[in-house]
């Protein structure tokens, strides 16, 4: 009897400690709470397309190294036609752990579609333009953040030296390799082996050029900032006055919703960063491109924004997105200098 008890006790302890003996944490189920995980995002985009077939079209831009589709949803009247209309791009989820930066652009898509029939302003934007939303550029990293390491940032590229991941927002080809990016594969800001070495950034590059997008917002968190180029240098961009005006207008419109302050500033004021999406788009095509750093303001709670903040963060960002759509559709676009 005593031996049996000891055996049970022993197996219990073995069970208890078998998990901690392993360096790699066991992946958990892909549960992101009220945030969308990749499967839920895929489902929601399909649902929107099914519910609004005249206005929404979901396309896969390509497949990641782990075979996940990178989805884009196009929102326009006559959505299956390529009309000669102004195009704008909203992209989220460059960085895996920034979950709110996926849900905000996803909720933007849903809001535009659900308000088309009832809101004249929304209808006008959808009728007169092509609105493209890529809610999750880094699905591999995001899935890893959901199942295994909540604070994962990069994609899941195997660097071949025991490390994984390239910082997608240091991999774009404008001033690639400059300050605020790292050549070390171990670094959180590893820029990759070459400009546009990663499929994810190639897709944004090719998309922006093919569609001649007139403006872009790239969502991140955290810090509550509306950032405009440059990020690679403290020197002002040639169009700094206009970029600053647009950023200030967006920050004011965000504040007006819940009186939550997002500070408009040049990207380099936060810290120098080379090879990011907005420097590339603005540097290559001279159209306005912004990084919006969403809630919270500070490192507590930092990336782990409670899911009760999803809706208010979206609500306060909606008018800023609508403003940039309106501005781009009214011909505010700076001269294109596409190669
Ligand atoms: Zn980020």
Tab-separated table of C-alpha atoms and ligand atoms in Angstrom:
chain	number	residue	atom	x	y	z
A	1	UNK	CA	0.000	0.000	0.000
A	2	UNK	CA	2.744	2.395	0.962
A	3	UNK	CA	4.736	1.555	-2.205
A	4	UNK	CA	1.739	2.211	-4.387
A	5	UNK	CA	1.256	5.594	-2.755
A	6	UNK	CA	4.918	6.441	-3.336
A	7	UNK	CA	4.633	5.424	-6.969
A	8	UNK	CA	1.646	7.695	-7.462
A	9	UNK	CA	3.462	10.522	-5.719
A	10	UNK	CA	6.521	9.995	-7.900
A	11	UNK	CA	4.547	10.008	-11.149
A	12	UNK	CA	2.752	13.150	-9.968
A	13	UNK	CA	6.073	14.928	-9.431
A	14	UNK	CA	7.407	13.690	-12.763
A	15	UNK	CA	4.327	15.141	-14.439
A	16	UNK	CA	4.704	18.392	-12.558
A	17	UNK	CA	8.325	18.947	-13.518
A	18	UNK	CA	8.405	17.434	-17.011
A	19	UNK	CA	7.231	20.762	-18.457
A	20	UNK	CA	9.904	22.901	-16.863
A	21	UNK	CA	12.745	20.587	-17.861
A	22	UNK	CA	12.299	21.675	-21.477
A	23	UNK	CA	13.686	24.984	-22.787
A	24	UNK	CA	11.027	25.475	-25.435
A	25	UNK	CA	7.636	26.277	-23.957
A	26	UNK	CA	4.849	24.044	-25.162
A	27	UNK	CA	2.576	25.998	-27.504
A	28	UNK	CA	-0.789	26.679	-25.927
A	29	UNK	CA	-4.108	26.776	-27.738
A	30	UNK	CA	-4.381	29.837	-29.981
A	31	UNK	CA	-6.517	31.934	-27.645
A	32	UNK	CA	-6.151	35.700	-27.877
A	33	UNK	CA	-9.177	36.531	-25.746
A	34	UNK	CA	-11.325	39.169	-27.421
A	35	UNK	CA	-8.466	39.966	-29.785
A	36	UNK	CA	-8.551	38.082	-33.072
A	37	UNK	CA	-6.099	35.263	-33.532
A	38	UNK	CA	-5.153	34.336	-37.090
A	39	UNK	CA	-7.941	31.766	-37.581
A	40	UNK	CA	-10.562	34.174	-36.227
A	41	UNK	CA	-9.243	36.985	-38.410
A	42	UNK	CA	-9.425	34.732	-41.480
A	43	UNK	CA	-12.990	33.801	-40.573
A	44	UNK	CA	-14.067	37.386	-39.953
A	45	UNK	CA	-12.680	38.588	-43.303
A	46	UNK	CA	-14.513	35.769	-45.111
A	47	UNK	CA	-17.679	36.682	-43.234
A	48	UNK	CA	-17.410	40.336	-44.280
A	49	UNK	CA	-16.922	39.349	-47.902
A	50	UNK	CA	-19.942	37.028	-47.754
A	51	UNK	CA	-22.108	39.657	-46.087
A	52	UNK	CA	-21.069	42.496	-48.423
A	53	UNK	CA	-20.200	40.819	-51.745
A	54	UNK	CA	-20.691	44.062	-53.719
A	55	UNK	CA	-18.349	46.036	-51.472
A	56	UNK	CA	-15.711	43.697	-50.059
A	57	UNK	CA	-13.177	41.426	-51.679
A	58	UNK	CA	-10.621	39.403	-49.733
A	59	UNK	CA	-7.410	38.425	-51.491
A	60	UNK	CA	-4.312	36.578	-50.395
A	61	UNK	CA	-1.191	38.593	-51.227
A	62	UNK	CA	1.064	35.596	-50.637
A	63	UNK	CA	1.984	32.853	-48.216
A	64	UNK	CA	4.453	33.149	-45.363
A	65	UNK	CA	7.283	30.705	-44.621
A	66	UNK	CA	4.837	28.843	-42.366
A	67	UNK	CA	2.243	28.796	-45.177
A	68	UNK	CA	-0.173	31.344	-43.789
A	69	UNK	CA	-1.965	33.640	-46.222
A	70	UNK	CA	-1.406	37.353	-45.805
A	71	UNK	CA	-4.879	38.748	-46.314
A	72	UNK	CA	-5.907	42.040	-47.827
A	73	UNK	CA	-9.486	43.230	-47.949
A	74	UNK	CA	-10.486	45.712	-50.621
A	75	UNK	CA	-13.473	47.927	-49.898
A	76	UNK	CA	-15.056	49.796	-52.799
A	77	UNK	CA	-18.225	49.912	-54.847
A	78	UNK	CA	-17.921	47.645	-57.906
A	79	UNK	CA	-15.326	45.922	-55.798
A	80	UNK	CA	-14.356	43.336	-58.392
A	81	UNK	CA	-13.487	46.035	-60.937
A	82	UNK	CA	-10.234	47.971	-60.898
A	83	UNK	CA	-11.644	51.462	-61.216
A	84	UNK	CA	-9.616	54.584	-61.760
A	85	UNK	CA	-9.997	55.768	-58.186
A	86	UNK	CA	-7.765	56.973	-55.408
A	87	UNK	CA	-6.358	54.069	-53.356
A	88	UNK	CA	-5.335	54.132	-49.730
A	89	UNK	CA	-3.639	51.475	-47.591
A	90	UNK	CA	-4.076	50.629	-43.921
A	91	UNK	CA	-1.711	47.990	-42.619
A	92	UNK	CA	-1.475	46.386	-39.191
A	93	UNK	CA	0.519	43.751	-37.397
A	94	UNK	CA	4.100	44.270	-38.561
A	95	UNK	CA	5.052	43.349	-35.007
A	96	UNK	CA	3.685	40.115	-33.593
A	97	UNK	CA	2.958	41.158	-30.019
A	98	UNK	CA	1.056	44.327	-30.963
A	99	UNK	CA	-2.360	42.708	-31.046
A	100	UNK	CA	-4.364	45.939	-30.932
A	101	UNK	CA	-2.628	46.947	-34.193
A	102	UNK	CA	-4.455	44.053	-35.889
A	103	UNK	CA	-7.885	44.587	-34.400
A	104	UNK	CA	-8.008	48.324	-35.145
A	105	UNK	CA	-7.649	47.941	-38.952
A	106	UNK	CA	-9.953	44.907	-38.886
A	107	UNK	CA	-12.620	46.915	-37.053
A	108	UNK	CA	-12.100	49.727	-39.552
A	109	UNK	CA	-13.013	47.325	-42.372
A	110	UNK	CA	-16.106	46.144	-40.526
A	111	UNK	CA	-17.186	49.685	-39.657
A	112	UNK	CA	-16.887	50.960	-43.232
A	113	UNK	CA	-18.914	48.054	-44.604
A	114	UNK	CA	-21.608	48.124	-41.933
A	115	UNK	CA	-22.122	51.881	-42.294
A	116	UNK	CA	-22.210	52.027	-46.092
A	117	UNK	CA	-26.003	51.802	-46.272
A	118	UNK	CA	-26.745	54.250	-43.477
A	119	UNK	CA	-23.955	56.838	-43.445
A	120	UNK	CA	-23.632	59.185	-46.416
A	121	UNK	CA	-20.000	60.069	-45.682
A	122	UNK	CA	-18.904	56.420	-45.516
A	123	UNK	CA	-20.843	55.658	-48.700
A	124	UNK	CA	-19.106	58.534	-50.426
A	125	UNK	CA	-15.626	57.240	-49.485
A	126	UNK	CA	-16.422	53.709	-50.631
A	127	UNK	CA	-18.034	54.875	-53.882
A	128	UNK	CA	-15.200	57.231	-54.785
A	129	UNK	CA	-12.127	55.323	-53.710
A	130	UNK	CA	-10.532	51.954	-53.165
A	131	UNK	CA	-9.735	51.312	-49.525
A	132	UNK	CA	-7.280	48.491	-48.881
A	133	UNK	CA	-6.753	47.023	-45.451
A	134	UNK	CA	-4.070	44.475	-44.558
A	135	UNK	CA	-4.842	43.843	-40.898
A	136	UNK	CA	-2.080	41.348	-40.182
A	137	UNK	CA	1.167	41.509	-42.131
A	138	UNK	CA	3.008	39.106	-39.807
A	139	UNK	CA	0.680	36.151	-39.187
A	140	UNK	CA	3.499	33.714	-38.339
A	141	UNK	CA	4.882	35.940	-35.615
A	142	UNK	CA	1.389	36.778	-34.372
A	143	UNK	CA	0.458	33.115	-34.042
A	144	UNK	CA	3.691	32.495	-32.132
A	145	UNK	CA	2.835	35.408	-29.839
A	146	UNK	CA	-0.616	33.922	-29.228
A	147	UNK	CA	0.476	30.331	-28.592
A	148	UNK	CA	4.039	30.428	-27.292
A	149	UNK	CA	5.701	33.741	-26.484
A	150	UNK	CA	3.349	36.676	-25.892
A	151	UNK	CA	6.135	39.245	-26.346
A	152	UNK	CA	7.431	37.954	-29.695
A	153	UNK	CA	8.068	40.841	-32.105
A	154	UNK	CA	9.665	39.631	-35.358
A	155	UNK	CA	8.477	37.238	-38.051
A	156	UNK	CA	9.445	33.547	-37.858
A	157	UNK	CA	12.216	33.371	-40.461
A	158	UNK	CA	14.776	30.706	-39.523
A	159	UNK	CA	18.046	32.651	-39.473
A	160	UNK	CA	20.028	29.415	-39.615
A	161	UNK	CA	22.048	30.058	-36.471
A	162	UNK	CA	19.539	28.948	-33.886
A	163	UNK	CA	17.697	32.275	-33.936
A	164	UNK	CA	14.407	33.126	-35.558
A	165	UNK	CA	12.896	36.233	-36.967
A	166	UNK	CA	13.523	39.464	-38.833
A	167	UNK	CA	12.087	42.783	-37.669
A	168	UNK	CA	9.813	43.533	-40.614
A	169	UNK	CA	9.735	47.218	-39.777
A	170	UNK	CA	13.509	47.437	-40.277
A	171	UNK	CA	13.564	45.424	-43.511
A	172	UNK	CA	12.246	48.001	-46.020
A	173	UNK	CA	14.662	49.228	-48.634
A	174	UNK	CA	14.855	52.969	-47.960
A	175	UNK	CA	17.980	53.799	-45.946
A	176	UNK	CA	18.095	50.118	-44.969
A	177	UNK	CA	20.913	49.313	-42.569
A	178	UNK	CA	21.061	52.722	-40.915
A	179	UNK	CA	20.742	53.689	-37.252
A	180	UNK	CA	18.056	52.075	-35.116
A	181	UNK	CA	18.369	48.689	-36.787
A	182	UNK	CA	20.642	45.765	-36.037
A	183	UNK	CA	22.760	43.391	-38.100
A	184	UNK	CA	22.668	40.814	-35.315
A	185	UNK	CA	20.238	37.943	-35.791
A	186	UNK	CA	19.738	37.858	-32.015
A	187	UNK	CA	18.466	41.427	-31.904
A	188	UNK	CA	14.798	42.410	-31.627
A	189	UNK	CA	15.491	44.931	-34.411
A	190	UNK	CA	17.367	42.550	-36.738
A	191	UNK	CA	17.023	44.065	-40.197
A	192	UNK	CA	17.496	40.871	-42.223
A	193	UNK	CA	20.229	39.891	-44.659
A	194	UNK	CA	19.257	42.466	-47.310
A	195	UNK	CA	16.654	45.151	-48.031
A	196	UNK	CA	13.319	43.419	-48.665
A	197	UNK	CA	14.755	40.014	-47.811
A	198	UNK	CA	11.362	39.134	-46.308
A	199	UNK	CA	8.250	38.182	-48.223
A	200	UNK	CA	6.062	40.342	-45.990
A	201	UNK	CA	7.873	43.587	-46.864
A	202	UNK	CA	8.165	42.598	-50.542
A	203	UNK	CA	4.384	42.276	-50.627
A	204	UNK	CA	3.852	45.771	-49.236
A	205	UNK	CA	6.431	47.209	-51.649
A	206	UNK	CA	4.881	45.534	-54.691
A	207	UNK	CA	1.355	46.350	-53.576
A	208	UNK	CA	2.031	50.034	-52.941
A	209	UNK	CA	3.756	50.471	-56.295
A	210	UNK	CA	1.214	48.498	-58.317
A	211	UNK	CA	-1.722	50.326	-56.748
A	212	UNK	CA	-0.037	53.724	-56.495
A	213	UNK	CA	-1.463	54.202	-53.035
A	214	UNK	CA	-2.107	57.828	-52.194
A	215	UNK	CA	-1.501	57.513	-48.448
A	216	UNK	CA	-0.856	54.915	-45.761
A	217	UNK	CA	-1.318	54.348	-42.061
A	218	UNK	CA	0.713	51.594	-40.412
A	219	UNK	CA	-0.633	50.621	-36.984
A	220	UNK	CA	1.587	49.678	-34.059
A	221	UNK	CA	1.498	49.933	-30.308
A	222	UNK	CA	2.306	51.322	-27.824
A	223	UNK	CA	2.934	55.040	-26.913
A	224	UNK	CA	-0.044	56.991	-28.349
A	225	UNK	CA	1.774	58.803	-31.116
A	226	UNK	CA	1.063	59.851	-34.689
A	227	UNK	CA	4.463	59.591	-36.367
A	228	UNK	CA	5.536	60.924	-39.749
A	229	UNK	CA	8.814	60.476	-41.708
A	230	UNK	CA	11.697	60.550	-41.279
A	231	UNK	CA	12.617	57.789	-38.885
A	232	UNK	CA	16.166	57.169	-40.134
A	233	UNK	CA	17.370	60.707	-39.458
A	234	UNK	CA	16.504	63.682	-37.275
A	235	UNK	CA	16.603	65.899	-40.362
A	236	UNK	CA	13.181	67.107	-41.501
A	237	UNK	CA	11.477	65.500	-44.485
A	238	UNK	CA	11.062	67.751	-47.562
A	239	UNK	CA	7.308	67.889	-46.943
A	240	UNK	CA	7.562	68.218	-43.181
A	241	UNK	CA	5.051	71.055	-42.925
A	242	UNK	CA	2.332	69.096	-44.670
A	243	UNK	CA	3.162	65.800	-42.926
A	244	UNK	CA	3.106	67.539	-39.565
A	245	UNK	CA	-0.225	69.240	-40.348
A	246	UNK	CA	-1.826	65.950	-41.351
A	247	UNK	CA	-0.476	64.197	-38.242
A	248	UNK	CA	-1.701	67.001	-35.999
A	249	UNK	CA	-5.160	66.918	-37.546
A	250	UNK	CA	-5.327	63.161	-36.996
A	251	UNK	CA	-4.109	63.456	-33.399
A	252	UNK	CA	-6.721	66.154	-32.706
A	253	UNK	CA	-9.479	63.995	-34.181
A	254	UNK	CA	-8.353	61.072	-32.002
A	255	UNK	CA	-8.402	63.304	-28.905
A	256	UNK	CA	-11.911	64.545	-29.680
A	257	UNK	CA	-13.415	61.056	-29.237
A	258	UNK	CA	-12.389	60.026	-25.703
A	259	UNK	CA	-9.959	62.855	-24.801
A	260	UNK	CA	-7.040	60.457	-25.091
A	261	UNK	CA	-3.927	62.296	-26.253
A	262	UNK	CA	-1.797	60.928	-29.098
A	263	UNK	CA	1.217	63.142	-29.772
A	264	UNK	CA	1.998	64.078	-33.389
A	265	UNK	CA	5.747	64.123	-34.024
A	266	UNK	CA	8.510	63.168	-36.419
A	267	UNK	CA	9.217	59.454	-36.167
A	268	UNK	CA	12.854	60.015	-35.182
A	269	UNK	CA	11.687	61.960	-32.104
A	270	UNK	CA	10.607	58.613	-30.629
A	271	UNK	CA	13.876	56.955	-31.609
A	272	UNK	CA	15.920	56.581	-34.782
A	273	UNK	CA	14.719	53.619	-36.860
A	274	UNK	CA	15.924	52.748	-40.364
A	275	UNK	CA	14.148	50.591	-42.914
A	276	UNK	CA	10.582	51.098	-41.729
A	277	UNK	CA	7.470	51.039	-43.876
A	278	UNK	CA	6.652	54.730	-43.710
A	279	UNK	CA	10.147	56.004	-44.588
A	280	UNK	CA	10.149	53.658	-47.555
A	281	UNK	CA	6.725	54.640	-48.921
A	282	UNK	CA	7.290	58.333	-48.427
A	283	UNK	CA	10.919	58.179	-49.585
A	284	UNK	CA	10.135	56.206	-52.730
A	285	UNK	CA	6.791	57.625	-53.801
A	286	UNK	CA	6.532	60.839	-51.808
A	287	UNK	CA	3.047	60.093	-50.514
A	288	UNK	CA	2.197	60.702	-46.863
A	289	UNK	CA	2.732	57.677	-44.653
A	290	UNK	CA	2.120	57.534	-40.921
A	291	UNK	CA	2.825	55.175	-38.065
A	292	UNK	CA	0.144	55.368	-35.415
A	293	UNK	CA	1.329	54.002	-32.095
A	294	UNK	CA	-1.903	52.988	-30.380
A	295	UNK	CA	-2.735	52.637	-26.664
A	296	UNK	CA	-1.419	52.494	-24.049
A	297	UNK	CA	0.738	55.520	-23.303
A	298	UNK	CA	3.398	53.768	-21.235
A	299	UNK	CA	5.146	50.484	-20.519
A	300	UNK	CA	2.495	49.601	-17.952
A	301	UNK	CA	0.601	47.762	-19.377
A	302	UNK	CA	2.715	48.204	-22.524
A	303	UNK	CA	2.035	45.575	-25.185
A	304	UNK	CA	-0.410	43.699	-22.967
A	305	UNK	CA	-3.313	46.068	-23.525
A	306	UNK	CA	-6.458	44.684	-21.837
A	307	UNK	CA	-9.093	43.627	-24.322
A	308	UNK	CA	-11.605	46.097	-22.855
A	309	UNK	CA	-9.463	48.736	-24.632
A	310	UNK	CA	-10.075	47.268	-28.099
A	311	UNK	CA	-13.333	49.094	-28.811
A	312	UNK	CA	-12.382	52.532	-27.427
A	313	UNK	CA	-8.995	52.388	-29.172
A	314	UNK	CA	-10.757	51.652	-32.432
A	315	UNK	CA	-13.430	54.312	-31.865
A	316	UNK	CA	-10.903	57.059	-31.227
A	317	UNK	CA	-8.877	56.076	-34.308
A	318	UNK	CA	-11.815	55.922	-36.713
A	319	UNK	CA	-12.083	59.682	-37.408
A	320	UNK	CA	-8.326	59.877	-38.112
A	321	UNK	CA	-8.591	57.083	-40.670
A	322	UNK	CA	-11.635	58.705	-42.258
A	323	UNK	CA	-9.837	62.032	-42.380
A	324	UNK	CA	-6.893	60.570	-44.303
A	325	UNK	CA	-9.264	58.788	-46.696
A	326	UNK	CA	-11.057	62.071	-47.316
A	327	UNK	CA	-7.814	63.987	-47.769
A	328	UNK	CA	-6.430	61.454	-50.252
A	329	UNK	CA	-9.664	61.331	-52.225
A	330	UNK	CA	-9.818	65.104	-52.483
A	331	UNK	CA	-6.606	65.094	-54.452
A	332	UNK	CA	-4.336	66.099	-51.626
A	333	UNK	CA	-1.758	63.652	-52.874
A	334	UNK	CA	1.790	64.910	-53.260
A	335	UNK	CA	3.431	64.302	-56.613
A	336	UNK	CA	4.183	60.642	-57.235
A	337	UNK	CA	7.770	59.801	-58.024
A	338	UNK	CA	7.416	56.115	-58.766
A	339	UNK	CA	10.372	54.437	-60.402
B	1	LIG	ZN1	5.524	47.930	-33.666
